XYZ file of C-alpha atoms in Angstrom:
587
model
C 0.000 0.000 0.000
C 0.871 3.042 -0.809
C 1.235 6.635 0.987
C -1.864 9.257 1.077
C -1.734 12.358 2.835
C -4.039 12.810 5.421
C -4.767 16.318 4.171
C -8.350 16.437 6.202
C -6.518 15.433 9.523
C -3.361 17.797 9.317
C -5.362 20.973 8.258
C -7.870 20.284 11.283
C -5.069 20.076 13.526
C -3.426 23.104 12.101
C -6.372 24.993 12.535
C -8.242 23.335 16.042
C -4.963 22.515 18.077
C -2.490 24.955 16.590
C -4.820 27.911 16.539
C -4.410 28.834 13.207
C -7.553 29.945 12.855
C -6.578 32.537 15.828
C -3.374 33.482 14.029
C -4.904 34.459 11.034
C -7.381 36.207 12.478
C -4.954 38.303 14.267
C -2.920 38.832 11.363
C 0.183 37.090 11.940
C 0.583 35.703 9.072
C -0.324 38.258 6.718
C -3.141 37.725 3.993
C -2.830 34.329 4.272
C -6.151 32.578 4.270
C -7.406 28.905 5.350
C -8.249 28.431 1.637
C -4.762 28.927 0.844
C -2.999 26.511 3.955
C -5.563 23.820 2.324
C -4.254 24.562 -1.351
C -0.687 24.288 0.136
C -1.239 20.745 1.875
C -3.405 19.700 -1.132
C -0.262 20.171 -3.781
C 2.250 19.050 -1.192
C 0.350 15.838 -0.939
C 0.390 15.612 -4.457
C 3.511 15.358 -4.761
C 4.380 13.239 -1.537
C 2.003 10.464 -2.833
C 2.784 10.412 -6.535
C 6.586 11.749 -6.732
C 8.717 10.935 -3.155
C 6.262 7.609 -1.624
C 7.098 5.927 -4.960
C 10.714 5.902 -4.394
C 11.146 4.970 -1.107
C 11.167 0.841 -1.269
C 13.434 2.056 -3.827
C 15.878 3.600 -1.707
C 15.873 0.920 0.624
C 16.899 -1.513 -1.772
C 19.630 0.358 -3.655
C 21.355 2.232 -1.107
C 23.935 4.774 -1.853
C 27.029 3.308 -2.980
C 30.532 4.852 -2.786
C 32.654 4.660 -5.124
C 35.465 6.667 -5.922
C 34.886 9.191 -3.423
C 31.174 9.851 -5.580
C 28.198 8.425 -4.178
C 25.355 7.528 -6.492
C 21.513 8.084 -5.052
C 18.876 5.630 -5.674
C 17.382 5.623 -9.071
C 14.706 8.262 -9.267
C 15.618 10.082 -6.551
C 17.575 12.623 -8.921
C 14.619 13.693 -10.720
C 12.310 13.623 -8.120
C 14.488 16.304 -6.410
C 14.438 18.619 -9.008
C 10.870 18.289 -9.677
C 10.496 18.898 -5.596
C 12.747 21.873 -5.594
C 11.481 23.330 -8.954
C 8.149 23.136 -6.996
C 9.234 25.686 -4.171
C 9.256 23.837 -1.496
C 12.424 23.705 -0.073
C 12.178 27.442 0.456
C 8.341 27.651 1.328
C 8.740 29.264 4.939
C 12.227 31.060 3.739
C 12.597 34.579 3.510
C 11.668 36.203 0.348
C 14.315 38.406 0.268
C 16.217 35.100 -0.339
C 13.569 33.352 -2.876
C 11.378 31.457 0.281
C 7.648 32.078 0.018
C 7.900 33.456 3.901
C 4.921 30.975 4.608
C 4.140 30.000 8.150
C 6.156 27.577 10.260
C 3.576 25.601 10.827
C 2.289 25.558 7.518
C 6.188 24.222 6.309
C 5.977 21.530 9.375
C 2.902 19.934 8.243
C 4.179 19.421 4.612
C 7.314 18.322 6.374
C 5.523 15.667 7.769
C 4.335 14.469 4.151
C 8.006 14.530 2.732
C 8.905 12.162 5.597
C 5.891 9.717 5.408
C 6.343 9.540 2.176
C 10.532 8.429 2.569
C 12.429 9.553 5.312
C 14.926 8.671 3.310
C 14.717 11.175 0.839
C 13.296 13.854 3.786
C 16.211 14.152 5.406
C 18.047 16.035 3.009
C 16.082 19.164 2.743
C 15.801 18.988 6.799
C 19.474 19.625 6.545
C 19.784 21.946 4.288
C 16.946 23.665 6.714
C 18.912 23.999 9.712
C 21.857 25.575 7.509
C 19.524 28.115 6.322
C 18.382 28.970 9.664
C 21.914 28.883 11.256
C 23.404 31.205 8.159
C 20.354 33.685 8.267
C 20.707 34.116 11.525
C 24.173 34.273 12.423
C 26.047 34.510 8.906
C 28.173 37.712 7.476
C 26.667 39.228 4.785
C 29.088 38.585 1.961
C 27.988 35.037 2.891
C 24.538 35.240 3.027
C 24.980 36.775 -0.749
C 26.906 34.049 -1.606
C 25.114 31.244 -0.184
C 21.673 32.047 0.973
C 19.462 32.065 -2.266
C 20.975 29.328 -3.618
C 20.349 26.771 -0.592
C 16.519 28.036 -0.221
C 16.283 27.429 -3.732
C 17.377 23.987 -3.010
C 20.189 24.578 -5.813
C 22.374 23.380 -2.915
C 22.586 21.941 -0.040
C 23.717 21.681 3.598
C 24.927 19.489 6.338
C 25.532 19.923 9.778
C 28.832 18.523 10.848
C 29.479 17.503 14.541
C 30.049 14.070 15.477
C 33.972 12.704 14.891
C 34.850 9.281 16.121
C 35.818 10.067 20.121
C 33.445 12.997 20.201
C 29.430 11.804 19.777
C 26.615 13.744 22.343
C 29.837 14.819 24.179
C 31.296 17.599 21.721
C 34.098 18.982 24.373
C 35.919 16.302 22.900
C 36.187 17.619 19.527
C 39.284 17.753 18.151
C 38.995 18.873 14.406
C 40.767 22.294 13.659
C 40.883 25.515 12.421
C 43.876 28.102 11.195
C 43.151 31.899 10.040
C 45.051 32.090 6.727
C 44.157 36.166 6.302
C 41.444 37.261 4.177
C 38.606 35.851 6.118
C 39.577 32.435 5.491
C 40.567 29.441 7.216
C 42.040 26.356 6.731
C 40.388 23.202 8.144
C 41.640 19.507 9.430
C 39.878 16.924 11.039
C 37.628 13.837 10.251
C 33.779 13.824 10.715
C 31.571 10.973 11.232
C 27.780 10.043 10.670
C 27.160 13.099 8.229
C 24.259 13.006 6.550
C 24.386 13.553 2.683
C 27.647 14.526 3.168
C 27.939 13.641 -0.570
C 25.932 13.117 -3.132
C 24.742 13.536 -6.321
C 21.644 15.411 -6.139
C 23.230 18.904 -6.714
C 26.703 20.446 -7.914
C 27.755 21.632 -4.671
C 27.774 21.411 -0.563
C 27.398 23.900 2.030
C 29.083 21.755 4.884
C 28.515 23.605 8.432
C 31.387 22.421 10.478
C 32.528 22.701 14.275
C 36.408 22.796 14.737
C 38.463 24.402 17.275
C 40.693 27.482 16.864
C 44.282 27.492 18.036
C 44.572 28.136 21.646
C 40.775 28.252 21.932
C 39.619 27.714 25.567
C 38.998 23.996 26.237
C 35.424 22.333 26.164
C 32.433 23.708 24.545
C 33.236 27.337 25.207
C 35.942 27.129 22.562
C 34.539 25.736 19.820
C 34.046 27.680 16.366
C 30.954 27.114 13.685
C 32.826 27.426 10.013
C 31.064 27.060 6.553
C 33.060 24.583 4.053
C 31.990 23.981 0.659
C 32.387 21.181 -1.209
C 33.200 23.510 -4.025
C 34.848 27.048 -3.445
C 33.618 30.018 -4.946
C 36.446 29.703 -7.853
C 35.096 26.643 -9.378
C 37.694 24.210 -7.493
C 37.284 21.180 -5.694
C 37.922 22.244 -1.995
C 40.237 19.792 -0.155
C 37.575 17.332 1.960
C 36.097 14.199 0.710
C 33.831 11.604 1.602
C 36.239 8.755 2.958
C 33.478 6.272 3.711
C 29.299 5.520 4.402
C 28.012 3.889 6.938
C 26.117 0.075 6.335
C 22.848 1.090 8.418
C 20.027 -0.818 9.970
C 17.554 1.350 7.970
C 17.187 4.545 6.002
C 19.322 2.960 3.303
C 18.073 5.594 0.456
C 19.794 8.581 2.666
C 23.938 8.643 2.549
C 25.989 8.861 6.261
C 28.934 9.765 5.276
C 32.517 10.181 7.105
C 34.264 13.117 6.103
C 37.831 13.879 5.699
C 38.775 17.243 5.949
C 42.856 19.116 4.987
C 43.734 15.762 3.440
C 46.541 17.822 1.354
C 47.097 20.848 3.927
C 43.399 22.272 4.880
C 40.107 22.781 3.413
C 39.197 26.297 3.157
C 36.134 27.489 5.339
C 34.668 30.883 6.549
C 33.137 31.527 9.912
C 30.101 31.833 10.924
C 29.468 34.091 13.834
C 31.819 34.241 16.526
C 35.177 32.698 16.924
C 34.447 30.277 19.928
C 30.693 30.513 20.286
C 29.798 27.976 17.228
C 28.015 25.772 19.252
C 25.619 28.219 20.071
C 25.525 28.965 16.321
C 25.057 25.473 15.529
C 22.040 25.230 18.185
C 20.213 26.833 16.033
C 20.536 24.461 13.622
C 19.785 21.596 15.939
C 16.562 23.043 17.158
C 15.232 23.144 13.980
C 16.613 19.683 13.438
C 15.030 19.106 16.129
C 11.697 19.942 15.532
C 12.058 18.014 12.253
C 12.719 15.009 13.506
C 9.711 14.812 15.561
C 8.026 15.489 12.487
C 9.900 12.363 11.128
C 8.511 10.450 13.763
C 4.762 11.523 13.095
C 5.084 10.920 9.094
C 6.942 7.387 9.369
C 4.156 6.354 12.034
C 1.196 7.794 9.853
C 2.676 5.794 7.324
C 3.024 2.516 9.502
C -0.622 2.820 10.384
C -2.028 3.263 6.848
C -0.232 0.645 5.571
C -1.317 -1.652 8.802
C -5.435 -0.497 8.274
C -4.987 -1.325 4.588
C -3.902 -4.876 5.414
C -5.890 -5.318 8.193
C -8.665 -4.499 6.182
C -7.815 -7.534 3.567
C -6.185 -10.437 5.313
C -9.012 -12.355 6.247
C -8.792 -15.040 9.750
C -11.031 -16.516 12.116
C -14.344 -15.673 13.000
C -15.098 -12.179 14.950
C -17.606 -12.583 17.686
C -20.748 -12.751 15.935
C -19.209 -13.012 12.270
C -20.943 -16.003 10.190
C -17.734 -16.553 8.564
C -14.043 -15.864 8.447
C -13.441 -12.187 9.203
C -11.154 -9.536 8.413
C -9.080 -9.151 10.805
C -9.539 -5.745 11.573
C -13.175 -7.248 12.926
C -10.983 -8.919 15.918
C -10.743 -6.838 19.209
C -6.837 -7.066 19.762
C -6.755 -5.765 15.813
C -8.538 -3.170 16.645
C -7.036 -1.691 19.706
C -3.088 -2.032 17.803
C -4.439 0.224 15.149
C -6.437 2.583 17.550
C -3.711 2.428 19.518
C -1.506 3.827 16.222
C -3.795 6.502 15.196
C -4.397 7.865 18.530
C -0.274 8.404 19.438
C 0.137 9.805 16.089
C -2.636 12.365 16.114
C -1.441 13.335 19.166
C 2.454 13.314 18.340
C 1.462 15.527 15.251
C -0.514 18.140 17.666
C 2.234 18.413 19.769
C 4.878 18.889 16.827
C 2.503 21.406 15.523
C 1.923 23.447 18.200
C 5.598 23.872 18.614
C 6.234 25.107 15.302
C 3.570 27.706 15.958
C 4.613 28.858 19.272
C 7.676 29.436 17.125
C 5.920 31.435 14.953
C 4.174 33.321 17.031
C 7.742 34.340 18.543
C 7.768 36.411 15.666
C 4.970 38.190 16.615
C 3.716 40.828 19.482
C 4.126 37.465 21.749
C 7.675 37.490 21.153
C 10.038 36.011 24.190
C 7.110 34.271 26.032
C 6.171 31.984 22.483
C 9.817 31.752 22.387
C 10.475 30.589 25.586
C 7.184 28.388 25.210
C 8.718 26.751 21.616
C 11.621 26.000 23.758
C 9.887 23.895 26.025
C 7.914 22.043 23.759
C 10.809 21.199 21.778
C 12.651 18.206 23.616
C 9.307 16.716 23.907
C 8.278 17.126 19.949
C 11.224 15.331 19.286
C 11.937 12.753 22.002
C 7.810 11.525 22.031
C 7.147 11.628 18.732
C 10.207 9.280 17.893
C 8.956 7.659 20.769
C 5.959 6.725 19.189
C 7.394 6.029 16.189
C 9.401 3.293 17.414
C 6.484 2.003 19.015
C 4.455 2.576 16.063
C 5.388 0.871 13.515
C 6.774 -2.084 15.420
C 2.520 -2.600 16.040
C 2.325 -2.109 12.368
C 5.028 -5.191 12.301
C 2.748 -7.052 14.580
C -0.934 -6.082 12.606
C 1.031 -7.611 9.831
C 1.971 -10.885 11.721
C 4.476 -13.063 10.078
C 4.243 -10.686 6.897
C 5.286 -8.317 8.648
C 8.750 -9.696 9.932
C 9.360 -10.515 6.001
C 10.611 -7.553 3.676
C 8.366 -7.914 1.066
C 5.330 -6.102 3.080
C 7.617 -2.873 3.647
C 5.845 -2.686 7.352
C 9.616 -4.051 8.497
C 11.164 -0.761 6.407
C 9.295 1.468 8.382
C 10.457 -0.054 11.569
C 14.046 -0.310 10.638
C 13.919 3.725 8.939
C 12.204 5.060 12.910
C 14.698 3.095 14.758
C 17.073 6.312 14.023
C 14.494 9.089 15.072
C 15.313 8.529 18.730
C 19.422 8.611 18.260
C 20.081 11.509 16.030
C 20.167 14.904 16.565
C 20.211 14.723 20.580
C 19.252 11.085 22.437
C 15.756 10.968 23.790
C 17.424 10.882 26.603
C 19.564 13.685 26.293
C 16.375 15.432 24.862
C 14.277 14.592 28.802
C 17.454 16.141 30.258
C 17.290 19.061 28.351
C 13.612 19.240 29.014
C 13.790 18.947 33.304
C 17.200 20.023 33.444
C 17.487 23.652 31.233
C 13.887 24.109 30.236
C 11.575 23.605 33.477
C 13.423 26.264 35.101
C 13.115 29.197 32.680
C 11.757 32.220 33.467
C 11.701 30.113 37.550
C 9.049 27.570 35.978
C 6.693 30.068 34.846
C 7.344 29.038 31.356
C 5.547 25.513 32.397
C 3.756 26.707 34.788
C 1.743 29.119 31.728
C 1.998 25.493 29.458
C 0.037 23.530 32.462
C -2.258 26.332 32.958
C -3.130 26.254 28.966
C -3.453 22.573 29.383
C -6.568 23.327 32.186
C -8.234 25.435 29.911
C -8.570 22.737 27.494
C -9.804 20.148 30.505
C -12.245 23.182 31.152
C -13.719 23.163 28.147
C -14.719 19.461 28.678
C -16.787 20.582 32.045
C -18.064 23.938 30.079
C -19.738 21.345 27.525
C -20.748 18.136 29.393
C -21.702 15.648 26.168
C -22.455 12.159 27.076
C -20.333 11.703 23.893
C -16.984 12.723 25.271
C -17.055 9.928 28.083
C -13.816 9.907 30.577
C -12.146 12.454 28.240
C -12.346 15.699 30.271
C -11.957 13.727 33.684
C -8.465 11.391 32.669
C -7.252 14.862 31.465
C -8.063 16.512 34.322
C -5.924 13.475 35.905
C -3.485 13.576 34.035
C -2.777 17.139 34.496
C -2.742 16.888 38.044
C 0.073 14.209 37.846
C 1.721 16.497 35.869
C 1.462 19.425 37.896
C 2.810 17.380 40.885
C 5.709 15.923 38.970
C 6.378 18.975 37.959
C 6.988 20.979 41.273
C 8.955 18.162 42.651
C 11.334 18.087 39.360
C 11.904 21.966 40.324
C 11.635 21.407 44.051
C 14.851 18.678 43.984
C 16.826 20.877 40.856
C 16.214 23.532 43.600
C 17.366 22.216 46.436
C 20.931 20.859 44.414
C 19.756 17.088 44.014
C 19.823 17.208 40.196
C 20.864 13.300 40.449
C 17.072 12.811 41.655
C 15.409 15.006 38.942
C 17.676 13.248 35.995
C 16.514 10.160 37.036
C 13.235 10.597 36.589
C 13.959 12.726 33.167
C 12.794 10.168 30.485
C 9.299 9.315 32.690
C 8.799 12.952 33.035
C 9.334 13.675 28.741
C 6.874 10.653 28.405
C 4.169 12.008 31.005
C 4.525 15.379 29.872
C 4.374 14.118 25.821
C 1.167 11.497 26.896
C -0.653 14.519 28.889
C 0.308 17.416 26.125
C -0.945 14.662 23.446
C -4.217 14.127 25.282
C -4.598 17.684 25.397
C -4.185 17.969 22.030
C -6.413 15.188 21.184
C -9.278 16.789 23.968
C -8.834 19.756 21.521
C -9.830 17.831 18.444
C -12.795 16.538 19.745
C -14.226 19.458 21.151
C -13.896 21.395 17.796
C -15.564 17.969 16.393
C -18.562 18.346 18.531
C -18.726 21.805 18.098
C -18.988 21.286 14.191
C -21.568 18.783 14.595
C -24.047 20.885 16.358
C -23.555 23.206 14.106
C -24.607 21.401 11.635
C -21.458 19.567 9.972
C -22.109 16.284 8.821
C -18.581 14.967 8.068
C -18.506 11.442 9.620
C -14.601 12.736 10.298
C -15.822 14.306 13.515
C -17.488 11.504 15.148
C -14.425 9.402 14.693
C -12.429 12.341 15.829
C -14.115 12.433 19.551
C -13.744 8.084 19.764
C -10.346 8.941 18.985
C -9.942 10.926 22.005
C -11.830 9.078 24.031
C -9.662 5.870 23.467
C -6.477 8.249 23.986
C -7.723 9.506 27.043
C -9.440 5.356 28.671
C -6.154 3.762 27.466
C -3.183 5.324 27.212
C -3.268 8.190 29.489
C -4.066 6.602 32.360
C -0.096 5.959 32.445
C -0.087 9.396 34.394
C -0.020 8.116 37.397
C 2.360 5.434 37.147
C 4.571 7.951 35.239
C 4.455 10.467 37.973
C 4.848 7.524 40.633
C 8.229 6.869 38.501
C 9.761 10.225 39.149
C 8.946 11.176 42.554
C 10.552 7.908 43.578
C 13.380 9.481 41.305
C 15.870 9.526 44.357
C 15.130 6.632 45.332
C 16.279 5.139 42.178
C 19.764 6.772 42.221
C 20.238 5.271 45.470
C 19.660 1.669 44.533
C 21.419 2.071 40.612
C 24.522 1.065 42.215
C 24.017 -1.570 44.132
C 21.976 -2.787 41.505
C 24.178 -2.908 38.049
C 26.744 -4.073 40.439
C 24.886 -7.220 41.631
């Protein structure tokens, strides 16, 4: 089965959980109209389903071999990425000074979601060449922006973040690559880089490569690292002096190139900073973030995908008799069947409001809101990323098991999609550096008033539930209510033990506190859906879309977010856990 874009869904949670309604109203996005976000998801479907999905058992199967030092993409993939960026969209939310179409955030995530569904393969090379936009735009000189701006938002080019090297992974104060002014702006840099991806390729002439190196007798750690820009080829016409010196022989994503990368093989390859000598990590941050964000959108695509691909084959294979059933059922008539696929839908609808709502709160930090939407994108970050690759994991390895033996044969493609997510919770930033990012630097902004404003936000949607008492919304305003309450409490004792100087206790219940947070956001998010649903059929809608959309919710909120509890059990017994680890790994 094949990928279609849930163009319905996404546009209703652009405009019900997002509030995009409310930001067009207000004018923050200009003259843009609903009419026009639904024309934009409408053609960016198009060409998910009928130019990228196509290619991506494709990719799989070919890979991207090396040889050399040029790597050759799938077949396909070369044309489809000139028909993509002759389309506009790898510039849609760029600025227009540059050639973007300056549309929404939000508007670009949700047809980020769609490239990714349709091959996450092919995805990930425009989310690259994203962050390098973002990082040169905002910290760049201008001679480079001239020379390097329009032509990756064009897509002409692109980028690549370069971090990792082979001693130096999540932990870059080990870094050891370098950099030497040679006068004139330029410098000269040597070192080897590891797990780049699209580090080479074939899909355009030339490579904006963002790398972090340190300067001569820059301080040690962190503080002394320097963001440079590299290109594969220098403004002259020649070959700069790096190289692809191998790809890695993954577990999935086989269509996408992870490269190592030599750089200064004969002396130095020439480079240009970006920003400040020594602060290019918080250059490259900016990069990450949007990464960041991306890759949560990753996770929502590849698990939309899973679960139309698992509902279209539940729908045909045909075994045993359903309760009732005269004869031999499909199985998506068996309760088990059922409650897999419910239970697929409901984490990725809610993964996808979350992810959403982040890339308008950073929208809206463009706006009057300014530092508070900021501040408020910040904290939903971590948990955009780290839950929905959660869920993706978890995902599609239920779309294995809808898919019984099938699916643990290639043929299917539901075993693809579980190998291609198993990535989403390693790269840019571990989950599990992602929860300590989230208790660690983001609870305590602004002294927890940033999540103390999210929590409060969450209320008003449990209010609405008590405001409008349907019989058809079941348990869904009273497990919110719940699970906001187990959130709240987690929540003061992760900034009551951070506080007092225990952070051991707090990081130890990190990863429980991303997943409540992500489950109780998500249900929120979900409550949000079907209270615009019932809204719209009073008034007289009669899209069957909105009854399904309040079941949905319903299910969320009877069995899955009754894990609140547990979840906050988990981290107030945080200390308690430290205590024991020792003792325990040592037994």
């Amino acid at each position: 089965m094949t990928y279609r874009a849930p163009v319905a869904d996404m546009l209703f949670a652009l405009r019900h959980v997002a509030g995009l309604d409310a930001a067009l109203a207000a004018g923050l996005h200009g003259d843009l109209a609903v009419d026009d976000a639904e024309a934009v998801l409408a053609e960016a479907g198009k060409v998910a389903e009928s130019v990228i999905a196509p290619l991506n058992r494709v990719g799989d199967r070919h890979g991207t071999p090396l040889r050399d030092g040029a790597i050759t993409t799938p077949p396909g993939w070369r044309e489809a990425y000139q028909t993509w960026i002759a389309g506009g969209w790898n510039g849609l939310s760029a600025d227009p000074d540059h050639g973007g179409q300056g549309l929404p955030l939000v508007l670009n995530a949700a047809c980020n979601e769609m490239w990714n569904a349709a091959s996450i393969a092919f995805g990930l090379c425009p989310l690259l060449t994203a962050g390098g936009i973002e990082a040169l735009a905002q910290h760049g000189s201008a001679d480079l922006k001239t020379r390097y701006l329009d032509k990756l938002v064009s897509g002409e080019w692109t980028a690549t973040m370069n971090l990792t090297e082979p001693q130096a992974g999540s932990d870059l104060a080990l870094l050891r690559s370098r950099a030497e002014p040679l006068g004139d702006g330029r410098y000269g840099i040597v070192g080897a880089k590891i797990y780049i991806t699209y580090g080479e390729h074939d899909l355009t002439d030339n490579i904006v490569h963002l790398v972090l190196a340190r300067l001569k007798d820059a301080p040690a750690g962190t503080r002394g690292i320097s963001l440079f820009l590299v290109p594969k080829v220098l403004p002259d016409g020649s070959r700069n002096d790096l190289r692809c010196s191998g790809i890695e022989h993954k577990l999935g994503i086989h269509g996408s190139p992870t490269c190592s990368m030599a750089f200064g093989d004969d002396g130095g390859a020439i480079g240009w900073l970006i920003g400040e000598e020594n602060r290019g990590l918080a250059c490259m941050f900016t990069m990450m973030n949007s990464a960041r964000l991306n890759v949560g959108l990753q996770g929502v695509g590849i698990a939309e995908r899973a679960y139309q691909q698992a509902l279209g084959y539940a729908r045909d294979r045909r075994q045993g008799k359903a309760p009732g059933a005269p004869e031999t059922s499909p199985i998506l008539a068996h309760a088990d069947v059922q409650r897999m696929l419910l239970t697929m839908k409901a984490f990725t609808q809610a993964a996808r409001g979350i992810c959403y709502l982040t890339a308008a709160a950073l929208d809206a930090a463009e706006g009057p809101e300014g530092q508070a939407a900021h501040d408020r994108a910040s904290l939903l970050t971590p948990v955009a990323k780290a839950f929905s690759t959660d869920i993706a994991n978890e995902v599609t390895s239920l779309g294995v098991q809808v898919h019984g033996g099938m699916g643990f044969v290639e043929e299917t493609g539901a075993a693809q999609h579980m190998r291609d997510a198993r990535i989403l919770g390693i790269y840019e930033g571990t989950n599990g550096i992602q929860a300590i990012d989230l208790v660690a630097r983001k609870l305590p902004l602004n002294g927890g008033a940033t999540v103390r404003a999210q929590i409060a936000s969450l209320r008003r949607t449990a209010e609405g539930f008590l405001k409008d008492p349907d019989p058809a919304f079941g348990n869904i305003g009273a497990r919110l209510r719940a699970g906001i309450a187990s959130l709240d409490r987690a929540t003061s004792f992760q900034l009551k033990v951070l506080a007092s100087n225990r952070p051991e206790a707090a990081l130890a219940g990190a990863t429980p506190y991303l997943r409540l947070f992500g489950l109780v956001q998500g249900g929120a998010c979900l409550g949000r859906q079907a209270l615009a649903a019932n809204a719209a059929l009073k008034a007289g809608e009669t899209d069957p879309a909105h009854a399904g959309r309040i079941a949905l919710a319903r299910f969320f909120a009877d069995n899955l977010l009754t894990a609140a509890e547990g979840l906050e059990a988990s981290i107030l017994a945080g200390g308690y856990f430290t205590e024991d680890a020792a003792l325990a790994l040592a037994s």
